[in-house]
Amino acid sequence: SPKPGAPTQPGSPASAKPSRLPDPAFQLEFGIEVDNIFNTVNPGIPVGVLSSPLFGRSLSLTNFYTQNNASNRTHMFHAKFAF
């Protein structure tokens, strides 16, 4: 208990408590996401028309990782800034 006549104001040394460090003002994050890093060619479904000279050959690419059939390997870079 405080002594009689001792200061009891909030800023006085008798009532001082250790203060917490303030939270950081901002946060910056970077990320990268790579699909099919070794660029293995993934052929699409082969031609199934028996009379076609291209029978049994694949004319497209298949990408199991994303819906993009134009490429086999994809790189996605992410940046996040929070304040």
mmCIF file of N, CA and C in Angstrom:
data_model
loop_
_atom_site.group_PDB
_atom_site.id
_atom_site.type_symbol
_atom_site.label_atom_id
_atom_site.label_comp_id
_atom_site.label_asym_id
_atom_site.label_seq_id
_atom_site.Cartn_x
_atom_site.Cartn_y
_atom_site.Cartn_z
ATOM 1 N N SER A 1 0.841 -1.179 0.000
ATOM 2 C CA SER A 1 0.000 0.000 0.000
ATOM 3 C C SER A 1 0.883 1.239 0.000
ATOM 4 N N PRO A 2 0.412 2.329 -0.651
ATOM 5 C CA PRO A 2 1.227 3.545 -0.701
ATOM 6 C C PRO A 2 1.286 4.220 0.648
ATOM 7 N N LYS A 3 2.419 4.865 0.881
ATOM 8 C CA LYS A 3 2.609 5.607 2.132
ATOM 9 C C LYS A 3 1.821 6.905 2.074
ATOM 10 N N PRO A 4 1.389 7.406 3.225
ATOM 11 C CA PRO A 4 0.688 8.688 3.219
ATOM 12 C C PRO A 4 1.599 9.783 2.684
ATOM 13 N N GLY A 5 1.059 10.587 1.797
ATOM 14 C CA GLY A 5 1.811 11.674 1.206
ATOM 15 C C GLY A 5 2.625 11.266 -0.005
ATOM 16 N N ALA A 6 2.643 9.964 -0.364
ATOM 17 C CA ALA A 6 3.397 9.520 -1.535
ATOM 18 C C ALA A 6 2.623 9.878 -2.794
ATOM 19 N N PRO A 7 3.319 10.230 -3.846
ATOM 20 C CA PRO A 7 2.613 10.580 -5.087
ATOM 21 C C PRO A 7 1.888 9.363 -5.669
ATOM 22 N N THR A 8 0.675 9.548 -6.120
ATOM 23 C CA THR A 8 -0.110 8.456 -6.712
ATOM 24 C C THR A 8 -0.574 8.816 -8.121
ATOM 25 N N GLN A 9 0.067 9.746 -8.753
ATOM 26 C CA GLN A 9 -0.316 10.126 -10.111
ATOM 27 C C GLN A 9 0.116 9.036 -11.086
ATOM 28 N N PRO A 10 -0.595 8.896 -12.224
ATOM 29 C CA PRO A 10 -0.285 7.831 -13.175
ATOM 30 C C PRO A 10 1.146 7.850 -13.705
ATOM 31 N N GLY A 11 1.770 9.009 -13.838
ATOM 32 C CA GLY A 11 3.113 9.063 -14.395
ATOM 33 C C GLY A 11 4.209 8.975 -13.357
ATOM 34 N N SER A 12 3.875 8.739 -12.106
ATOM 35 C CA SER A 12 4.882 8.726 -11.045
ATOM 36 C C SER A 12 5.645 7.414 -11.036
ATOM 37 N N PRO A 13 6.872 7.411 -10.521
ATOM 38 C CA PRO A 13 7.661 6.173 -10.463
ATOM 39 C C PRO A 13 7.015 5.083 -9.623
ATOM 40 N N ALA A 14 6.203 5.456 -8.641
ATOM 41 C CA ALA A 14 5.581 4.438 -7.787
ATOM 42 C C ALA A 14 4.575 3.594 -8.558
ATOM 43 N N SER A 15 3.965 4.153 -9.607
ATOM 44 C CA SER A 15 2.949 3.394 -10.336
ATOM 45 C C SER A 15 3.428 2.980 -11.726
ATOM 46 N N ALA A 16 4.706 3.169 -12.038
ATOM 47 C CA ALA A 16 5.221 2.823 -13.377
ATOM 48 C C ALA A 16 5.292 1.307 -13.536
ATOM 49 N N LYS A 17 4.841 0.818 -14.687
ATOM 50 C CA LYS A 17 4.905 -0.598 -15.019
ATOM 51 C C LYS A 17 5.768 -0.745 -16.267
ATOM 52 N N PRO A 18 6.383 -1.905 -16.451
ATOM 53 C CA PRO A 18 7.165 -2.074 -17.678
ATOM 54 C C PRO A 18 6.243 -1.976 -18.897
ATOM 55 N N SER A 19 6.675 -1.227 -19.866
ATOM 56 C CA SER A 19 5.839 -1.048 -21.060
ATOM 57 C C SER A 19 6.160 -2.104 -22.102
ATOM 58 N N ARG A 20 5.149 -2.474 -22.888
ATOM 59 C CA ARG A 20 5.324 -3.418 -23.992
ATOM 60 C C ARG A 20 5.924 -2.696 -25.175
ATOM 61 N N LEU A 21 6.637 -3.442 -25.975
ATOM 62 C CA LEU A 21 7.153 -2.863 -27.217
ATOM 63 C C LEU A 21 5.986 -2.643 -28.170
ATOM 64 N N PRO A 22 5.997 -1.566 -28.911
ATOM 65 C CA PRO A 22 4.889 -1.324 -29.835
ATOM 66 C C PRO A 22 4.910 -2.329 -30.989
ATOM 67 N N ASP A 23 3.747 -2.600 -31.531
ATOM 68 C CA ASP A 23 3.651 -3.480 -32.684
ATOM 69 C C ASP A 23 4.343 -2.818 -33.865
ATOM 70 N N PRO A 24 4.913 -3.614 -34.787
ATOM 71 C CA PRO A 24 5.554 -2.996 -35.947
ATOM 72 C C PRO A 24 4.536 -2.186 -36.751
ATOM 73 N N ALA A 25 5.004 -1.128 -37.360
ATOM 74 C CA ALA A 25 4.120 -0.237 -38.102
ATOM 75 C C ALA A 25 3.656 -0.872 -39.416
ATOM 76 N N PHE A 26 4.459 -1.767 -39.968
ATOM 77 C CA PHE A 26 4.072 -2.414 -41.223
ATOM 78 C C PHE A 26 4.707 -3.790 -41.300
ATOM 79 N N GLN A 27 4.234 -4.567 -42.261
ATOM 80 C CA GLN A 27 4.750 -5.914 -42.476
ATOM 81 C C GLN A 27 4.867 -6.133 -43.969
ATOM 82 N N LEU A 28 5.991 -6.655 -44.420
ATOM 83 C CA LEU A 28 6.243 -6.899 -45.835
ATOM 84 C C LEU A 28 6.624 -8.361 -46.012
ATOM 85 N N GLU A 29 5.903 -9.072 -46.874
ATOM 86 C CA GLU A 29 6.156 -10.495 -47.118
ATOM 87 C C GLU A 29 6.308 -10.738 -48.610
ATOM 88 N N PHE A 30 7.209 -11.655 -48.963
ATOM 89 C CA PHE A 30 7.398 -12.067 -50.341
ATOM 90 C C PHE A 30 7.241 -13.576 -50.421
ATOM 91 N N GLY A 31 6.779 -14.066 -51.553
ATOM 92 C CA GLY A 31 6.631 -15.501 -51.745
ATOM 93 C C GLY A 31 6.751 -15.870 -53.210
ATOM 94 N N ILE A 32 7.095 -17.104 -53.462
ATOM 95 C CA ILE A 32 7.179 -17.627 -54.825
ATOM 96 C C ILE A 32 6.557 -19.018 -54.825
ATOM 97 N N GLU A 33 5.861 -19.303 -55.893
ATOM 98 C CA GLU A 33 5.210 -20.600 -56.059
ATOM 99 C C GLU A 33 5.544 -21.087 -57.461
ATOM 100 N N VAL A 34 6.121 -22.279 -57.570
ATOM 101 C CA VAL A 34 6.548 -22.809 -58.864
ATOM 102 C C VAL A 34 5.871 -24.149 -59.078
ATOM 103 N N ASP A 35 5.260 -24.311 -60.238
ATOM 104 C CA ASP A 35 4.666 -25.587 -60.628
ATOM 105 C C ASP A 35 5.500 -26.198 -61.738
ATOM 106 N N ASN A 36 5.785 -27.487 -61.620
ATOM 107 C CA ASN A 36 6.567 -28.232 -62.599
ATOM 108 C C ASN A 36 7.937 -27.580 -62.778
ATOM 109 N N ILE A 37 8.688 -27.510 -61.701
ATOM 110 C CA ILE A 37 9.966 -26.800 -61.690
ATOM 111 C C ILE A 37 10.978 -27.385 -62.676
ATOM 112 N N PHE A 38 10.916 -28.667 -62.966
ATOM 113 C CA PHE A 38 11.862 -29.284 -63.889
ATOM 114 C C PHE A 38 11.380 -29.244 -65.338
ATOM 115 N N ASN A 39 10.224 -28.637 -65.586
ATOM 116 C CA ASN A 39 9.663 -28.440 -66.921
ATOM 117 C C ASN A 39 9.523 -29.754 -67.689
ATOM 118 N N THR A 40 9.003 -30.760 -67.041
ATOM 119 C CA THR A 40 8.708 -32.024 -67.713
ATOM 120 C C THR A 40 7.523 -31.807 -68.641
ATOM 121 N N VAL A 41 7.676 -32.196 -69.909
ATOM 122 C CA VAL A 41 6.599 -31.995 -70.876
ATOM 123 C C VAL A 41 5.483 -32.986 -70.571
ATOM 124 N N ASN A 42 4.286 -32.463 -70.421
ATOM 125 C CA ASN A 42 3.116 -33.281 -70.144
ATOM 126 C C ASN A 42 2.191 -33.223 -71.363
ATOM 127 N N PRO A 43 2.316 -34.192 -72.266
ATOM 128 C CA PRO A 43 1.472 -34.156 -73.464
ATOM 129 C C PRO A 43 0.006 -34.369 -73.122
ATOM 130 N N GLY A 44 -0.849 -33.754 -73.922
ATOM 131 C CA GLY A 44 -2.285 -33.888 -73.745
ATOM 132 C C GLY A 44 -2.797 -35.204 -74.313
ATOM 133 N N ILE A 45 -4.098 -35.300 -74.424
ATOM 134 C CA ILE A 45 -4.741 -36.510 -74.950
ATOM 135 C C ILE A 45 -4.383 -36.661 -76.430
ATOM 136 N N PRO A 46 -3.979 -37.849 -76.861
ATOM 137 C CA PRO A 46 -3.618 -38.043 -78.272
ATOM 138 C C PRO A 46 -4.843 -38.027 -79.187
ATOM 139 N N VAL A 47 -4.567 -37.790 -80.459
ATOM 140 C CA VAL A 47 -5.628 -37.803 -81.473
ATOM 141 C C VAL A 47 -6.182 -39.224 -81.547
ATOM 142 N N GLY A 48 -7.505 -39.341 -81.533
ATOM 143 C CA GLY A 48 -8.125 -40.662 -81.520
ATOM 144 C C GLY A 48 -8.856 -41.018 -82.801
ATOM 145 N N VAL A 49 -8.710 -40.188 -83.833
ATOM 146 C CA VAL A 49 -9.381 -40.469 -85.106
ATOM 147 C C VAL A 49 -8.522 -41.455 -85.885
ATOM 148 N N LEU A 50 -9.087 -42.648 -86.158
ATOM 149 C CA LEU A 50 -8.303 -43.705 -86.798
ATOM 150 C C LEU A 50 -7.813 -43.333 -88.193
ATOM 151 N N SER A 51 -8.572 -42.565 -88.941
ATOM 152 C CA SER A 51 -8.179 -42.222 -90.309
ATOM 153 C C SER A 51 -7.229 -41.022 -90.374
ATOM 154 N N SER A 52 -6.919 -40.406 -89.255
ATOM 155 C CA SER A 52 -6.046 -39.234 -89.233
ATOM 156 C C SER A 52 -4.581 -39.655 -89.326
ATOM 157 N N PRO A 53 -3.775 -38.905 -90.091
ATOM 158 C CA PRO A 53 -2.341 -39.217 -90.121
ATOM 159 C C PRO A 53 -1.657 -38.895 -88.783
ATOM 160 N N LEU A 54 -2.335 -38.159 -87.936
ATOM 161 C CA LEU A 54 -1.793 -37.812 -86.624
ATOM 162 C C LEU A 54 -2.303 -38.732 -85.523
ATOM 163 N N PHE A 55 -2.889 -39.867 -85.889
ATOM 164 C CA PHE A 55 -3.458 -40.785 -84.915
ATOM 165 C C PHE A 55 -2.388 -41.201 -83.893
ATOM 166 N N GLY A 56 -2.743 -41.106 -82.637
ATOM 167 C CA GLY A 56 -1.844 -41.529 -81.564
ATOM 168 C C GLY A 56 -0.855 -40.463 -81.124
ATOM 169 N N ARG A 57 -0.828 -39.313 -81.796
ATOM 170 C CA ARG A 57 0.092 -38.231 -81.425
ATOM 171 C C ARG A 57 -0.654 -37.166 -80.629
ATOM 172 N N SER A 58 0.031 -36.573 -79.716
ATOM 173 C CA SER A 58 -0.552 -35.509 -78.918
ATOM 174 C C SER A 58 -0.267 -34.171 -79.584
ATOM 175 N N LEU A 59 -1.299 -33.334 -79.694
ATOM 176 C CA LEU A 59 -1.150 -32.022 -80.322
ATOM 177 C C LEU A 59 -1.252 -30.890 -79.302
ATOM 178 N N SER A 60 -1.361 -31.216 -78.036
ATOM 179 C CA SER A 60 -1.534 -30.183 -77.015
ATOM 180 C C SER A 60 -0.752 -30.563 -75.770
ATOM 181 N N LEU A 61 -0.765 -29.644 -74.829
ATOM 182 C CA LEU A 61 -0.124 -29.861 -73.536
ATOM 183 C C LEU A 61 -1.193 -30.017 -72.462
ATOM 184 N N THR A 62 -0.870 -30.777 -71.446
ATOM 185 C CA THR A 62 -1.736 -30.894 -70.283
ATOM 186 C C THR A 62 -0.953 -30.391 -69.092
ATOM 187 N N ASN A 63 -1.611 -29.603 -68.265
ATOM 188 C CA ASN A 63 -0.974 -29.097 -67.055
ATOM 189 C C ASN A 63 -1.827 -29.527 -65.876
ATOM 190 N N PHE A 64 -1.304 -30.421 -65.062
ATOM 191 C CA PHE A 64 -2.054 -30.952 -63.923
ATOM 192 C C PHE A 64 -2.133 -29.949 -62.773
ATOM 193 N N TYR A 65 -1.272 -28.932 -62.790
ATOM 194 C CA TYR A 65 -1.161 -28.029 -61.658
ATOM 195 C C TYR A 65 -2.136 -26.867 -61.742
ATOM 196 N N THR A 66 -2.314 -26.295 -62.912
ATOM 197 C CA THR A 66 -3.219 -25.160 -63.093
ATOM 198 C C THR A 66 -4.084 -25.411 -64.316
ATOM 199 N N GLN A 67 -4.998 -24.492 -64.574
ATOM 200 C CA GLN A 67 -5.879 -24.619 -65.737
ATOM 201 C C GLN A 67 -5.252 -24.043 -67.004
ATOM 202 N N ASN A 68 -4.013 -23.578 -66.918
ATOM 203 C CA ASN A 68 -3.338 -22.990 -68.065
ATOM 204 C C ASN A 68 -2.719 -24.087 -68.919
ATOM 205 N N ASN A 69 -3.261 -24.339 -70.091
ATOM 206 C CA ASN A 69 -2.727 -25.372 -70.982
ATOM 207 C C ASN A 69 -1.697 -24.820 -71.959
ATOM 208 N N ALA A 70 -1.348 -23.544 -71.842
ATOM 209 C CA ALA A 70 -0.381 -22.949 -72.758
ATOM 210 C C ALA A 70 1.052 -23.207 -72.325
ATOM 211 N N SER A 71 1.257 -23.641 -71.106
ATOM 212 C CA SER A 71 2.623 -23.869 -70.634
ATOM 213 C C SER A 71 2.650 -25.017 -69.641
ATOM 214 N N ASN A 72 3.830 -25.608 -69.492
ATOM 215 C CA ASN A 72 4.005 -26.674 -68.514
ATOM 216 C C ASN A 72 4.550 -26.155 -67.199
ATOM 217 N N ARG A 73 5.408 -25.133 -67.263
ATOM 218 C CA ARG A 73 6.029 -24.611 -66.053
ATOM 219 C C ARG A 73 5.470 -23.221 -65.772
ATOM 220 N N THR A 74 5.105 -22.972 -64.540
ATOM 221 C CA THR A 74 4.590 -21.656 -64.168
ATOM 222 C C THR A 74 5.306 -21.164 -62.920
ATOM 223 N N HIS A 75 5.521 -19.856 -62.876
ATOM 224 C CA HIS A 75 6.112 -19.192 -61.710
ATOM 225 C C HIS A 75 5.127 -18.136 -61.248
ATOM 226 N N MET A 76 4.838 -18.114 -59.973
ATOM 227 C CA MET A 76 3.953 -17.090 -59.414
ATOM 228 C C MET A 76 4.685 -16.416 -58.271
ATOM 229 N N PHE A 77 4.791 -15.104 -58.364
ATOM 230 C CA PHE A 77 5.447 -14.315 -57.328
ATOM 231 C C PHE A 77 4.384 -13.553 -56.552
ATOM 232 N N HIS A 78 4.534 -13.522 -55.245
ATOM 233 C CA HIS A 78 3.564 -12.849 -54.384
ATOM 234 C C HIS A 78 4.287 -11.802 -53.533
ATOM 235 N N ALA A 79 3.616 -10.708 -53.322
ATOM 236 C CA ALA A 79 4.106 -9.688 -52.394
ATOM 237 C C ALA A 79 2.906 -9.194 -51.584
ATOM 238 N N LYS A 80 3.113 -9.011 -50.288
ATOM 239 C CA LYS A 80 2.033 -8.560 -49.403
ATOM 240 C C LYS A 80 2.582 -7.460 -48.511
ATOM 241 N N PHE A 81 1.879 -6.365 -48.483
ATOM 242 C CA PHE A 81 2.248 -5.233 -47.640
ATOM 243 C C PHE A 81 1.068 -4.918 -46.750
ATOM 244 N N ALA A 82 1.263 -5.003 -45.458
ATOM 245 C CA ALA A 82 0.181 -4.727 -44.495
ATOM 246 C C ALA A 82 0.634 -3.622 -43.559
ATOM 247 N N PHE A 83 -0.282 -2.728 -43.275
ATOM 248 C CA PHE A 83 0.018 -1.634 -42.335
ATOM 249 C C PHE A 83 -1.154 -1.352 -41.459
#
